[in-house]
PDB file of N, CA, C and O in Angstrom:
ATOM      1  N   MET A   1     -16.516   2.644  -7.462  1.00 89.00           N
ATOM      2  CA  MET A   1     -16.692   1.696  -6.560  1.00 89.00           C
ATOM      3  C   MET A   1     -15.473   0.530  -6.563  1.00 89.00           C
ATOM      4  O   MET A   1     -14.959   0.616  -7.415  1.00 89.00           O
ATOM      5  N   SER A   2     -15.125   0.742  -5.274  1.00 95.00           N
ATOM      6  CA  SER A   2     -14.050  -0.603  -5.061  1.00 95.00           C
ATOM      7  C   SER A   2     -14.306  -2.132  -5.253  1.00 95.00           C
ATOM      8  O   SER A   2     -15.433  -2.551  -5.611  1.00 95.00           O
ATOM      9  N   THR A   3     -13.492  -2.806  -5.562  1.00 96.00           N
ATOM     10  CA  THR A   3     -13.591  -4.215  -5.855  1.00 96.00           C
ATOM     11  C   THR A   3     -14.419  -5.279  -4.931  1.00 96.00           C
ATOM     12  O   THR A   3     -15.330  -5.751  -4.888  1.00 96.00           O
ATOM     13  N   ILE A   4     -14.216  -4.926  -3.760  1.00 96.00           N
ATOM     14  CA  ILE A   4     -14.727  -5.189  -2.672  1.00 96.00           C
ATOM     15  C   ILE A   4     -16.155  -4.926  -2.662  1.00 96.00           C
ATOM     16  O   ILE A   4     -17.327  -5.611  -2.200  1.00 96.00           O
ATOM     17  N   GLU A   5     -16.353  -3.590  -2.924  1.00 97.00           N
ATOM     18  CA  GLU A   5     -17.634  -3.288  -3.002  1.00 97.00           C
ATOM     19  C   GLU A   5     -18.788  -4.305  -4.272  1.00 97.00           C
ATOM     20  O   GLU A   5     -19.923  -4.188  -4.314  1.00 97.00           O
ATOM     21  N   LEU A   6     -18.149  -4.067  -4.997  1.00 97.00           N
ATOM     22  CA  LEU A   6     -18.459  -4.802  -6.496  1.00 97.00           C
ATOM     23  C   LEU A   6     -18.534  -6.211  -6.163  1.00 97.00           C
ATOM     24  O   LEU A   6     -19.781  -6.955  -6.139  1.00 97.00           O
ATOM     25  N   ILE A   7     -17.826  -6.777  -5.679  1.00 97.00           N
ATOM     26  CA  ILE A   7     -18.076  -8.265  -5.033  1.00 97.00           C
ATOM     27  C   ILE A   7     -19.363  -9.017  -4.064  1.00 97.00           C
ATOM     28  O   ILE A   7     -20.455  -9.742  -4.234  1.00 97.00           O
ATOM     29  N   ALA A   8     -19.380  -7.611  -2.872  1.00 97.00           N
ATOM     30  CA  ALA A   8     -20.575  -7.592  -2.109  1.00 97.00           C
ATOM     31  C   ALA A   8     -21.938  -7.363  -3.121  1.00 97.00           C
ATOM     32  O   ALA A   8     -22.479  -8.111  -2.406  1.00 97.00           O
ATOM     33  N   ALA A   9     -21.784  -6.760  -3.973  1.00 97.00           N
ATOM     34  CA  ALA A   9     -23.162  -6.158  -4.685  1.00 97.00           C
ATOM     35  C   ALA A   9     -23.093  -7.368  -5.322  1.00 97.00           C
ATOM     36  O   ALA A   9     -24.465  -8.029  -5.502  1.00 97.00           O
ATOM     37  N   ARG A  10     -22.367  -8.189  -6.224  1.00 97.00           N
ATOM     38  CA  ARG A  10     -22.553  -9.469  -7.023  1.00 97.00           C
ATOM     39  C   ARG A  10     -22.897 -10.433  -6.193  1.00 97.00           C
ATOM     40  O   ARG A  10     -23.993 -11.263  -6.354  1.00 97.00           O
ATOM     41  N   ALA A  11     -22.270 -10.827  -4.814  1.00 97.00           N
ATOM     42  CA  ALA A  11     -22.785 -11.914  -4.121  1.00 97.00           C
ATOM     43  C   ALA A  11     -24.763 -11.250  -3.738  1.00 97.00           C
ATOM     44  O   ALA A  11     -25.308 -12.790  -3.589  1.00 97.00           O
ATOM     45  N   GLY A  12     -24.542 -10.296  -3.513  1.00 96.00           N
ATOM     46  CA  GLY A  12     -25.874  -9.763  -3.064  1.00 96.00           C
ATOM     47  C   GLY A  12     -27.073 -10.456  -3.837  1.00 96.00           C
ATOM     48  O   GLY A  12     -28.156 -11.132  -3.899  1.00 96.00           O
ATOM     49  N   LYS A  13     -26.956  -9.895  -5.559  1.00 96.00           N
ATOM     50  CA  LYS A  13     -27.487 -10.298  -6.673  1.00 96.00           C
ATOM     51  C   LYS A  13     -28.031 -12.102  -6.696  1.00 96.00           C
ATOM     52  O   LYS A  13     -28.535 -12.576  -6.592  1.00 96.00           O
ATOM     53  N   VAL A  14     -26.539 -12.544  -6.213  1.00 96.00           N
ATOM     54  CA  VAL A  14     -26.446 -14.027  -6.419  1.00 96.00           C
ATOM     55  C   VAL A  14     -27.628 -14.588  -5.491  1.00 96.00           C
ATOM     56  O   VAL A  14     -28.398 -15.738  -5.817  1.00 96.00           O
ATOM     57  N   SER A  15     -27.179 -14.347  -4.459  1.00 96.00           N
ATOM     58  CA  SER A  15     -27.821 -14.615  -3.257  1.00 96.00           C
ATOM     59  C   SER A  15     -29.430 -14.237  -3.236  1.00 96.00           C
ATOM     60  O   SER A  15     -30.531 -15.061  -3.036  1.00 96.00           O
ATOM     61  N   ALA A  16     -29.949 -13.161  -4.197  1.00 95.00           N
ATOM     62  CA  ALA A  16     -31.189 -12.632  -4.155  1.00 95.00           C
ATOM     63  C   ALA A  16     -31.981 -13.729  -5.127  1.00 95.00           C
ATOM     64  O   ALA A  16     -33.199 -13.943  -5.005  1.00 95.00           O
ATOM     65  N   GLU A  17     -31.066 -14.010  -5.968  1.00 95.00           N
ATOM     66  CA  GLU A  17     -31.583 -15.127  -6.967  1.00 95.00           C
ATOM     67  C   GLU A  17     -31.749 -16.418  -6.408  1.00 95.00           C
ATOM     68  O   GLU A  17     -32.387 -17.517  -7.559  1.00 95.00           O
ATOM     69  N   GLY A  18     -31.124 -16.827  -5.060  1.00 95.00           N
ATOM     70  CA  GLY A  18     -31.435 -18.031  -4.828  1.00 95.00           C
ATOM     71  C   GLY A  18     -30.202 -19.108  -5.174  1.00 95.00           C
ATOM     72  O   GLY A  18     -30.485 -20.237  -4.633  1.00 95.00           O
ATOM     73  N   HIS A  19     -29.332 -18.593  -5.615  1.00 95.00           N
ATOM     74  CA  HIS A  19     -28.248 -19.741  -6.145  1.00 95.00           C
ATOM     75  C   HIS A  19     -27.412 -20.078  -4.781  1.00 95.00           C
ATOM     76  O   HIS A  19     -26.631 -20.551  -4.582  1.00 95.00           O
ATOM     77  N   PHE A  20     -27.258 -19.357  -3.739  1.00 95.00           N
ATOM     78  CA  PHE A  20     -26.673 -19.717  -2.589  1.00 95.00           C
ATOM     79  C   PHE A  20     -27.888 -21.104  -1.797  1.00 95.00           C
ATOM     80  O   PHE A  20     -26.653 -21.129  -0.765  1.00 95.00           O
ATOM     81  N   ASP A  21     -28.698 -21.022  -2.063  1.00 94.00           N
ATOM     82  CA  ASP A  21     -29.796 -21.746  -1.726  1.00 94.00           C
ATOM     83  C   ASP A  21     -29.065 -23.419  -2.069  1.00 94.00           C
ATOM     84  O   ASP A  21     -29.190 -23.806  -3.041  1.00 94.00           O
ATOM     85  N   ALA A  22     -28.679 -23.949  -0.951  1.00 91.00           N
ATOM     86  CA  ALA A  22     -28.359 -25.735  -1.175  1.00 91.00           C
ATOM     87  C   ALA A  22     -29.657 -26.230  -1.796  1.00 91.00           C
ATOM     88  O   ALA A  22     -29.143 -27.480  -2.647  1.00 91.00           O
ATOM     89  N   GLU A  23     -30.497 -26.077  -2.137  1.00 92.00           N
ATOM     90  CA  GLU A  23     -31.802 -26.471  -2.622  1.00 92.00           C
ATOM     91  C   GLU A  23     -32.230 -26.355  -3.948  1.00 92.00           C
ATOM     92  O   GLU A  23     -32.605 -26.974  -4.886  1.00 92.00           O
ATOM     93  N   SER A  24     -31.433 -25.199  -3.888  1.00 91.00           N
ATOM     94  CA  SER A  24     -31.379 -24.629  -5.937  1.00 91.00           C
ATOM     95  C   SER A  24     -31.000 -25.572  -7.024  1.00 91.00           C
ATOM     96  O   SER A  24     -29.773 -26.076  -6.673  1.00 91.00           O
ATOM     97  N   MET A  25     -31.411 -25.624  -7.738  1.00 88.00           N
ATOM     98  CA  MET A  25     -31.246 -26.634  -8.987  1.00 88.00           C
ATOM     99  C   MET A  25     -30.133 -25.796 -10.241  1.00 88.00           C
ATOM    100  O   MET A  25     -29.664 -26.165 -10.962  1.00 88.00           O
ATOM    101  N   ALA A  26     -30.402 -24.595  -9.784  1.00 91.00           N
ATOM    102  CA  ALA A  26     -29.971 -23.778 -10.924  1.00 91.00           C
ATOM    103  C   ALA A  26     -28.400 -23.801 -10.497  1.00 91.00           C
ATOM    104  O   ALA A  26     -27.929 -23.786  -9.704  1.00 91.00           O
ATOM    105  N   PRO A  27     -27.553 -23.541 -11.733  1.00 92.00           N
ATOM    106  CA  PRO A  27     -26.111 -23.379 -11.565  1.00 92.00           C
ATOM    107  C   PRO A  27     -25.697 -22.197 -10.758  1.00 92.00           C
ATOM    108  O   PRO A  27     -26.262 -20.907 -11.084  1.00 92.00           O
ATOM    109  N   VAL A  28     -24.678 -22.420  -9.771  1.00 96.00           N
ATOM    110  CA  VAL A  28     -24.190 -21.156  -9.224  1.00 96.00           C
ATOM    111  C   VAL A  28     -23.467 -19.976 -10.052  1.00 96.00           C
ATOM    112  O   VAL A  28     -22.590 -20.575 -10.741  1.00 96.00           O
ATOM    113  N   PRO A  29     -23.495 -19.225 -10.214  1.00 97.00           N
ATOM    114  CA  PRO A  29     -22.837 -17.855 -10.960  1.00 97.00           C
ATOM    115  C   PRO A  29     -21.432 -17.498 -10.574  1.00 97.00           C
ATOM    116  O   PRO A  29     -21.282 -18.001  -9.260  1.00 97.00           O
ATOM    117  N   SER A  30     -20.911 -17.229 -11.590  1.00 97.00           N
ATOM    118  CA  SER A  30     -19.440 -16.947 -11.130  1.00 97.00           C
ATOM    119  C   SER A  30     -18.879 -15.950 -10.166  1.00 97.00           C
ATOM    120  O   SER A  30     -19.875 -14.837 -10.737  1.00 97.00           O
ATOM    121  N   PRO A  31     -18.498 -15.870  -9.344  1.00 97.00           N
ATOM    122  CA  PRO A  31     -17.846 -14.526  -8.572  1.00 97.00           C
ATOM    123  C   PRO A  31     -17.254 -13.450  -9.422  1.00 97.00           C
ATOM    124  O   PRO A  31     -17.058 -12.460  -9.234  1.00 97.00           O
ATOM    125  N   CYS A  32     -16.907 -13.721 -10.434  1.00 97.00           N
ATOM    126  CA  CYS A  32     -16.121 -12.783 -11.363  1.00 97.00           C
ATOM    127  C   CYS A  32     -16.725 -11.534 -11.398  1.00 97.00           C
ATOM    128  O   CYS A  32     -17.990 -11.478 -12.056  1.00 97.00           O
ATOM    129  N   ILE A  33     -16.169 -10.027 -11.595  1.00 96.00           N
ATOM    130  CA  ILE A  33     -16.579  -9.063 -11.964  1.00 96.00           C
ATOM    131  C   ILE A  33     -15.769  -8.603 -12.998  1.00 96.00           C
ATOM    132  O   ILE A  33     -15.999  -7.102 -12.867  1.00 96.00           O
ATOM    133  N   SER A  34     -15.015  -8.989 -13.739  1.00 96.00           N
ATOM    134  CA  SER A  34     -14.039  -8.479 -14.893  1.00 96.00           C
ATOM    135  C   SER A  34     -13.214  -7.925 -14.724  1.00 96.00           C
ATOM    136  O   SER A  34     -12.960  -6.867 -15.351  1.00 96.00           O
ATOM    137  N   VAL A  35     -12.507  -7.983 -13.162  1.00 96.00           N
ATOM    138  CA  VAL A  35     -11.499  -7.101 -12.849  1.00 96.00           C
ATOM    139  C   VAL A  35     -10.410  -8.234 -12.509  1.00 96.00           C
ATOM    140  O   VAL A  35     -10.159  -8.830 -11.738  1.00 96.00           O
ATOM    141  N   CYS A  36      -9.974  -8.913 -13.468  1.00 96.00           N
ATOM    142  CA  CYS A  36      -9.385 -10.211 -13.682  1.00 96.00           C
ATOM    143  C   CYS A  36      -7.450  -9.694 -13.214  1.00 96.00           C
ATOM    144  O   CYS A  36      -6.770  -9.770 -14.566  1.00 96.00           O
ATOM    145  N   ARG A  37      -7.022  -9.632 -12.287  1.00 96.00           N
ATOM    146  CA  ARG A  37      -5.636  -9.310 -12.048  1.00 96.00           C
ATOM    147  C   ARG A  37      -5.195 -10.276 -10.371  1.00 96.00           C
ATOM    148  O   ARG A  37      -6.271  -9.529  -9.613  1.00 96.00           O
ATOM    149  N   MET A  38      -4.224 -10.424 -10.477  1.00 97.00           N
ATOM    150  CA  MET A  38      -3.915 -11.081  -9.498  1.00 97.00           C
ATOM    151  C   MET A  38      -3.146 -10.323  -8.369  1.00 97.00           C
ATOM    152  O   MET A  38      -2.856  -8.981  -8.857  1.00 97.00           O
ATOM    153  N   SER A  39      -3.574 -10.632  -7.079  1.00 96.00           N
ATOM    154  CA  SER A  39      -3.044  -9.372  -5.857  1.00 96.00           C
ATOM    155  C   SER A  39      -1.569  -9.892  -6.152  1.00 96.00           C
ATOM    156  O   SER A  39      -0.661 -10.617  -6.780  1.00 96.00           O
ATOM    157  N   PRO A  40      -0.608  -8.415  -5.417  1.00 97.00           N
ATOM    158  CA  PRO A  40       0.546  -8.480  -5.717  1.00 97.00           C
ATOM    159  C   PRO A  40       1.739  -9.832  -5.323  1.00 97.00           C
ATOM    160  O   PRO A  40       2.598 -10.308  -5.639  1.00 97.00           O
ATOM    161  N   ASP A  41       0.925 -10.656  -4.305  1.00 97.00           N
ATOM    162  CA  ASP A  41       1.737 -11.493  -3.289  1.00 97.00           C
ATOM    163  C   ASP A  41       0.855 -12.628  -4.352  1.00 97.00           C
ATOM    164  O   ASP A  41       1.483 -13.925  -4.095  1.00 97.00           O
ATOM    165  N   ARG A  42      -0.088 -12.915  -5.576  1.00 96.00           N
ATOM    166  CA  ARG A  42      -0.384 -13.796  -6.071  1.00 96.00           C
ATOM    167  C   ARG A  42      -1.238 -14.631  -5.514  1.00 96.00           C
ATOM    168  O   ARG A  42      -1.204 -15.889  -5.676  1.00 96.00           O
ATOM    169  N   SER A  43      -1.684 -14.481  -4.463  1.00 96.00           N
ATOM    170  CA  SER A  43      -2.651 -15.574  -3.835  1.00 96.00           C
ATOM    171  C   SER A  43      -3.916 -15.546  -3.929  1.00 96.00           C
ATOM    172  O   SER A  43      -4.706 -16.410  -4.113  1.00 96.00           O
ATOM    173  N   HIS A  44      -4.357 -14.526  -4.802  1.00 97.00           N
ATOM    174  CA  HIS A  44      -6.005 -14.296  -5.163  1.00 97.00           C
ATOM    175  C   HIS A  44      -6.101 -13.201  -6.513  1.00 97.00           C
ATOM    176  O   HIS A  44      -5.371 -12.236  -6.346  1.00 97.00           O
ATOM    177  N   CYS A  45      -6.872 -13.206  -7.041  1.00 98.00           N
ATOM    178  CA  CYS A  45      -7.476 -12.551  -7.737  1.00 98.00           C
ATOM    179  C   CYS A  45      -7.940 -11.244  -7.451  1.00 98.00           C
ATOM    180  O   CYS A  45      -8.970 -11.279  -6.201  1.00 98.00           O
ATOM    181  N   ILE A  46      -7.886  -9.746  -7.508  1.00 97.00           N
ATOM    182  CA  ILE A  46      -8.207  -8.847  -6.781  1.00 97.00           C
ATOM    183  C   ILE A  46      -9.465  -8.317  -6.809  1.00 97.00           C
ATOM    184  O   ILE A  46     -10.215  -7.465  -6.284  1.00 97.00           O
ATOM    185  N   GLY A  47      -9.988  -8.976  -8.192  1.00 97.00           N
ATOM    186  CA  GLY A  47     -11.451  -8.557  -8.719  1.00 97.00           C
ATOM    187  C   GLY A  47     -12.633  -9.733  -7.542  1.00 97.00           C
ATOM    188  O   GLY A  47     -13.400  -8.740  -7.055  1.00 97.00           O
ATOM    189  N   CYS A  48     -12.338 -10.855  -8.136  1.00 97.00           N
ATOM    190  CA  CYS A  48     -13.106 -11.681  -7.612  1.00 97.00           C
ATOM    191  C   CYS A  48     -12.828 -12.614  -6.188  1.00 97.00           C
ATOM    192  O   CYS A  48     -13.410 -13.079  -5.281  1.00 97.00           O
ATOM    193  N   PHE A  49     -11.544 -12.662  -5.874  1.00 98.00           N
ATOM    194  CA  PHE A  49     -11.023 -12.680  -4.822  1.00 98.00           C
ATOM    195  C   PHE A  49     -10.994 -14.479  -4.624  1.00 98.00           C
ATOM    196  O   PHE A  49     -10.619 -14.905  -3.357  1.00 98.00           O
ATOM    197  N   ARG A  50     -10.933 -15.064  -5.663  1.00 98.00           N
ATOM    198  CA  ARG A  50     -10.430 -16.527  -5.737  1.00 98.00           C
ATOM    199  C   ARG A  50      -8.940 -16.766  -5.997  1.00 98.00           C
ATOM    200  O   ARG A  50      -8.155 -15.697  -6.638  1.00 98.00           O
ATOM    201  N   THR A  51      -8.670 -17.665  -5.588  1.00 98.00           N
ATOM    202  CA  THR A  51      -7.532 -18.283  -5.732  1.00 98.00           C
ATOM    203  C   THR A  51      -7.457 -18.547  -7.567  1.00 98.00           C
ATOM    204  O   THR A  51      -8.298 -19.046  -7.883  1.00 98.00           O
ATOM    205  N   LEU A  52      -5.983 -19.012  -7.789  1.00 97.00           N
ATOM    206  CA  LEU A  52      -5.863 -19.606  -8.868  1.00 97.00           C
ATOM    207  C   LEU A  52      -6.070 -20.939  -8.819  1.00 97.00           C
ATOM    208  O   LEU A  52      -6.898 -21.641  -9.894  1.00 97.00           O
ATOM    209  N   ASP A  53      -6.455 -22.048  -8.139  1.00 97.00           N
ATOM    210  CA  ASP A  53      -6.732 -23.170  -7.645  1.00 97.00           C
ATOM    211  C   ASP A  53      -8.225 -22.836  -7.989  1.00 97.00           C
ATOM    212  O   ASP A  53      -9.104 -24.018  -8.929  1.00 97.00           O
ATOM    213  N   GLU A  54      -8.991 -22.011  -7.334  1.00 98.00           N
ATOM    214  CA  GLU A  54     -10.255 -22.095  -7.265  1.00 98.00           C
ATOM    215  C   GLU A  54     -10.872 -21.642  -8.374  1.00 98.00           C
ATOM    216  O   GLU A  54     -11.831 -22.247  -9.212  1.00 98.00           O
ATOM    217  N   ILE A  55      -9.867 -20.969  -9.548  1.00 98.00           N
ATOM    218  CA  ILE A  55     -10.645 -20.208 -10.572  1.00 98.00           C
ATOM    219  C   ILE A  55     -10.402 -21.604 -11.565  1.00 98.00           C
ATOM    220  O   ILE A  55     -11.267 -21.772 -12.302  1.00 98.00           O
ATOM    221  N   ARG A  56      -9.396 -22.029 -11.500  1.00 97.00           N
ATOM    222  CA  ARG A  56      -9.332 -23.529 -12.401  1.00 97.00           C
ATOM    223  C   ARG A  56     -10.130 -24.331 -12.179  1.00 97.00           C
ATOM    224  O   ARG A  56     -10.553 -24.705 -13.084  1.00 97.00           O
ATOM    225  N   MET A  57     -10.805 -24.559 -11.289  1.00 97.00           N
ATOM    226  CA  MET A  57     -11.908 -25.851 -10.411  1.00 97.00           C
ATOM    227  C   MET A  57     -13.184 -25.288 -11.100  1.00 97.00           C
ATOM    228  O   MET A  57     -13.827 -26.480 -11.206  1.00 97.00           O
ATOM    229  N   TRP A  58     -13.397 -23.963 -11.079  1.00 98.00           N
ATOM    230  CA  TRP A  58     -14.714 -23.457 -11.120  1.00 98.00           C
ATOM    231  C   TRP A  58     -15.723 -23.974 -12.353  1.00 98.00           C
ATOM    232  O   TRP A  58     -16.738 -24.560 -12.079  1.00 98.00           O
ATOM    233  N   SER A  59     -15.102 -24.220 -13.546  1.00 96.00           N
ATOM    234  CA  SER A  59     -15.894 -24.472 -14.642  1.00 96.00           C
ATOM    235  C   SER A  59     -16.447 -26.270 -14.260  1.00 96.00           C
ATOM    236  O   SER A  59     -17.300 -26.797 -14.941  1.00 96.00           O
ATOM    237  N   ARG A  60     -15.234 -26.717 -13.980  1.00 97.00           N
ATOM    238  CA  ARG A  60     -15.949 -28.372 -13.229  1.00 97.00           C
ATOM    239  C   ARG A  60     -16.753 -28.608 -11.865  1.00 97.00           C
ATOM    240  O   ARG A  60     -17.068 -29.732 -11.827  1.00 97.00           O
ATOM    241  N   ALA A  61     -16.514 -27.509 -11.232  1.00 97.00           N
ATOM    242  CA  ALA A  61     -17.128 -27.698  -9.599  1.00 97.00           C
ATOM    243  C   ALA A  61     -18.802 -28.000 -10.076  1.00 97.00           C
ATOM    244  O   ALA A  61     -19.359 -27.034 -10.786  1.00 97.00           O
ATOM    245  N   ASP A  62     -19.454 -28.404  -8.928  1.00 96.00           N
ATOM    246  CA  ASP A  62     -21.152 -28.612  -8.731  1.00 96.00           C
ATOM    247  C   ASP A  62     -21.216 -27.209  -7.842  1.00 96.00           C
ATOM    248  O   ASP A  62     -20.439 -26.554  -7.339  1.00 96.00           O
ATOM    249  N   SER A  63     -22.363 -27.463  -7.915  1.00 95.00           N
ATOM    250  CA  SER A  63     -22.976 -26.240  -7.048  1.00 95.00           C
ATOM    251  C   SER A  63     -22.599 -26.021  -5.623  1.00 95.00           C
ATOM    252  O   SER A  63     -22.546 -25.106  -4.807  1.00 95.00           O
ATOM    253  N   GLY A  64     -22.363 -26.935  -5.053  1.00 95.00           N
ATOM    254  CA  GLY A  64     -21.888 -27.228  -3.490  1.00 95.00           C
ATOM    255  C   GLY A  64     -20.496 -26.842  -3.150  1.00 95.00           C
ATOM    256  O   GLY A  64     -20.244 -26.116  -2.760  1.00 95.00           O
ATOM    257  N   LEU A  65     -19.658 -27.155  -4.494  1.00 97.00           N
ATOM    258  CA  LEU A  65     -18.188 -26.748  -4.610  1.00 97.00           C
ATOM    259  C   LEU A  65     -18.143 -24.993  -4.680  1.00 97.00           C
ATOM    260  O   LEU A  65     -17.807 -24.321  -4.383  1.00 97.00           O
ATOM    261  N   ARG A  66     -19.186 -24.839  -5.614  1.00 97.00           N
ATOM    262  CA  ARG A  66     -19.254 -23.262  -6.239  1.00 97.00           C
ATOM    263  C   ARG A  66     -19.588 -22.485  -4.804  1.00 97.00           C
ATOM    264  O   ARG A  66     -18.811 -21.442  -4.920  1.00 97.00           O
ATOM    265  N   ARG A  67     -20.603 -22.751  -4.238  1.00 96.00           N
ATOM    266  CA  ARG A  67     -20.725 -22.041  -2.874  1.00 96.00           C
ATOM    267  C   ARG A  67     -19.815 -22.255  -1.915  1.00 96.00           C
ATOM    268  O   ARG A  67     -19.411 -20.936  -1.478  1.00 96.00           O
ATOM    269  N   VAL A  68     -18.781 -23.228  -1.725  1.00 97.00           N
ATOM    270  CA  VAL A  68     -17.827 -23.076  -1.158  1.00 97.00           C
ATOM    271  C   VAL A  68     -16.811 -22.241  -1.499  1.00 97.00           C
ATOM    272  O   VAL A  68     -16.210 -21.166  -0.506  1.00 97.00           O
ATOM    273  N   ILE A  69     -16.513 -22.103  -2.456  1.00 98.00           N
ATOM    274  CA  ILE A  69     -15.787 -21.141  -3.193  1.00 98.00           C
ATOM    275  C   ILE A  69     -16.259 -19.813  -3.223  1.00 98.00           C
ATOM    276  O   ILE A  69     -14.867 -18.856  -2.696  1.00 98.00           O
ATOM    277  N   TRP A  70     -17.267 -19.271  -3.511  1.00 98.00           N
ATOM    278  CA  TRP A  70     -17.751 -18.186  -3.121  1.00 98.00           C
ATOM    279  C   TRP A  70     -17.764 -17.887  -1.652  1.00 98.00           C
ATOM    280  O   TRP A  70     -17.454 -16.972  -1.089  1.00 98.00           O
ATOM    281  N   ALA A  71     -17.923 -18.363  -0.676  1.00 97.00           N
ATOM    282  CA  ALA A  71     -17.921 -18.230   0.745  1.00 97.00           C
ATOM    283  C   ALA A  71     -16.384 -17.997   0.977  1.00 97.00           C
ATOM    284  O   ALA A  71     -16.069 -17.010   1.826  1.00 97.00           O
ATOM    285  N   ALA A  72     -15.630 -18.874   0.707  1.00 98.00           N
ATOM    286  CA  ALA A  72     -13.764 -18.469   0.698  1.00 98.00           C
ATOM    287  C   ALA A  72     -13.459 -17.365   0.321  1.00 98.00           C
ATOM    288  O   ALA A  72     -12.576 -16.599   0.721  1.00 98.00           O
ATOM    289  N   ALA A  73     -13.742 -16.938  -0.812  1.00 98.00           N
ATOM    290  CA  ALA A  73     -13.709 -15.712  -1.896  1.00 98.00           C
ATOM    291  C   ALA A  73     -14.127 -14.231  -1.041  1.00 98.00           C
ATOM    292  O   ALA A  73     -13.573 -13.474  -0.802  1.00 98.00           O
ATOM    293  N   LEU A  74     -15.569 -14.485  -0.571  1.00 98.00           N
ATOM    294  CA  LEU A  74     -16.044 -13.392   0.305  1.00 98.00           C
ATOM    295  C   LEU A  74     -15.463 -13.305   1.558  1.00 98.00           C
ATOM    296  O   LEU A  74     -15.170 -12.027   1.998  1.00 98.00           O
ATOM    297  N   GLY A  75     -14.895 -14.443   2.417  1.00 97.00           N
ATOM    298  CA  GLY A  75     -14.161 -14.365   3.332  1.00 97.00           C
ATOM    299  C   GLY A  75     -12.911 -13.378   2.933  1.00 97.00           C
ATOM    300  O   GLY A  75     -12.390 -12.435   3.896  1.00 97.00           O
ATOM    301  N   ARG A  76     -11.985 -13.616   2.031  1.00 97.00           N
ATOM    302  CA  ARG A  76     -10.716 -13.428   1.712  1.00 97.00           C
ATOM    303  C   ARG A  76     -11.130 -11.882   1.611  1.00 97.00           C
ATOM    304  O   ARG A  76     -10.208 -10.610   1.838  1.00 97.00           O
ATOM    305  N   ALA A  77     -12.429 -11.374   0.834  1.00 97.00           N
ATOM    306  CA  ALA A  77     -12.618  -9.741   0.755  1.00 97.00           C
ATOM    307  C   ALA A  77     -13.118  -9.200   2.048  1.00 97.00           C
ATOM    308  O   ALA A  77     -13.392  -7.681   2.145  1.00 97.00           O
ATOM    309  N   GLY A  78     -13.641 -10.107   3.213  1.00 97.00           N
ATOM    310  CA  GLY A  78     -14.226  -9.569   4.296  1.00 97.00           C
ATOM    311  C   GLY A  78     -15.416  -8.990   4.444  1.00 97.00           C
ATOM    312  O   GLY A  78     -15.585  -8.068   5.066  1.00 97.00           O
ATOM    313  N   VAL A  79     -16.004 -10.056   3.454  1.00 96.00           N
ATOM    314  CA  VAL A  79     -17.541  -9.469   3.326  1.00 96.00           C
ATOM    315  C   VAL A  79     -18.338 -10.791   3.320  1.00 96.00           C
ATOM    316  O   VAL A  79     -18.030 -11.842   3.418  1.00 96.00           O
ATOM    317  N   ALA A  80     -19.443 -10.587   4.380  1.00 93.00           N
ATOM    318  CA  ALA A  80     -20.654 -11.643   5.000  1.00 93.00           C
ATOM    319  C   ALA A  80     -20.977 -12.063   3.670  1.00 93.00           C
ATOM    320  O   ALA A  80     -21.403 -11.495   3.096  1.00 93.00           O
ATOM    321  N   LEU A  81     -21.342 -13.700   3.738  1.00 89.00           N
ATOM    322  CA  LEU A  81     -21.960 -14.386   3.080  1.00 89.00           C
ATOM    323  C   LEU A  81     -23.465 -13.972   3.108  1.00 89.00           C
ATOM    324  O   LEU A  81     -23.835 -13.980   4.219  1.00 89.00           O
ATOM    325  N   PRO A  82     -24.168 -13.316   1.989  1.00 89.00           N
ATOM    326  CA  PRO A  82     -25.498 -12.611   2.301  1.00 89.00           C
ATOM    327  C   PRO A  82     -26.374 -13.928   2.453  1.00 89.00           C
ATOM    328  O   PRO A  82     -25.953 -15.255   2.239  1.00 89.00           O
ATOM    329  N   GLY A  83     -27.221 -13.817   3.496  1.00 77.00           N
ATOM    330  CA  GLY A  83     -28.488 -14.948   3.897  1.00 77.00           C
ATOM    331  C   GLY A  83     -27.989 -15.730   4.769  1.00 77.00           C
ATOM    332  O   GLY A  83     -28.164 -17.008   5.262  1.00 77.00           O
ATOM    333  N   GLY A  84     -26.262 -15.792   5.070  1.00 56.00           N
ATOM    334  CA  GLY A  84     -25.947 -16.944   6.014  1.00 56.00           C
ATOM    335  C   GLY A  84     -25.336 -17.918   5.413  1.00 56.00           C
ATOM    336  O   GLY A  84     -24.573 -18.935   6.056  1.00 56.00           O
ATOM    337  N   GLY A  85     -25.387 -18.062   3.890  1.00 47.00           N
ATOM    338  CA  GLY A  85     -25.147 -19.139   3.288  1.00 47.00           C
ATOM    339  C   GLY A  85     -25.771 -20.221   3.592  1.00 47.00           C
ATOM    340  O   GLY A  85     -26.971 -20.680   3.917  1.00 47.00           O
ATOM    341  N   ASP A  86     -25.507 -21.376   2.937  1.00 44.00           N
ATOM    342  CA  ASP A  86     -25.664 -22.958   3.489  1.00 44.00           C
ATOM    343  C   ASP A  86     -25.776 -23.306   4.698  1.00 44.00           C
ATOM    344  O   ASP A  86     -25.392 -23.523   5.521  1.00 44.00           O
TER     345      ASP A  86
END
């Protein structure tokens, strides 16, 4: 399975659990799929598609910012945000 398929599957699971819903009080899970390597141009992780700045911000980010990071990462992967997002 490709990393794009893995991140799409993870996004589908996170969405099905309601974490992309702006009204959800549950913490938004990380997009990490445990394939932690930077792209050759070092623009993003080839597993989760987050930038280094997004990875650094994650632990301090509130749920709204985490949803924004998810959307940006999925955009880099060419994957639509399940359910249309916020």
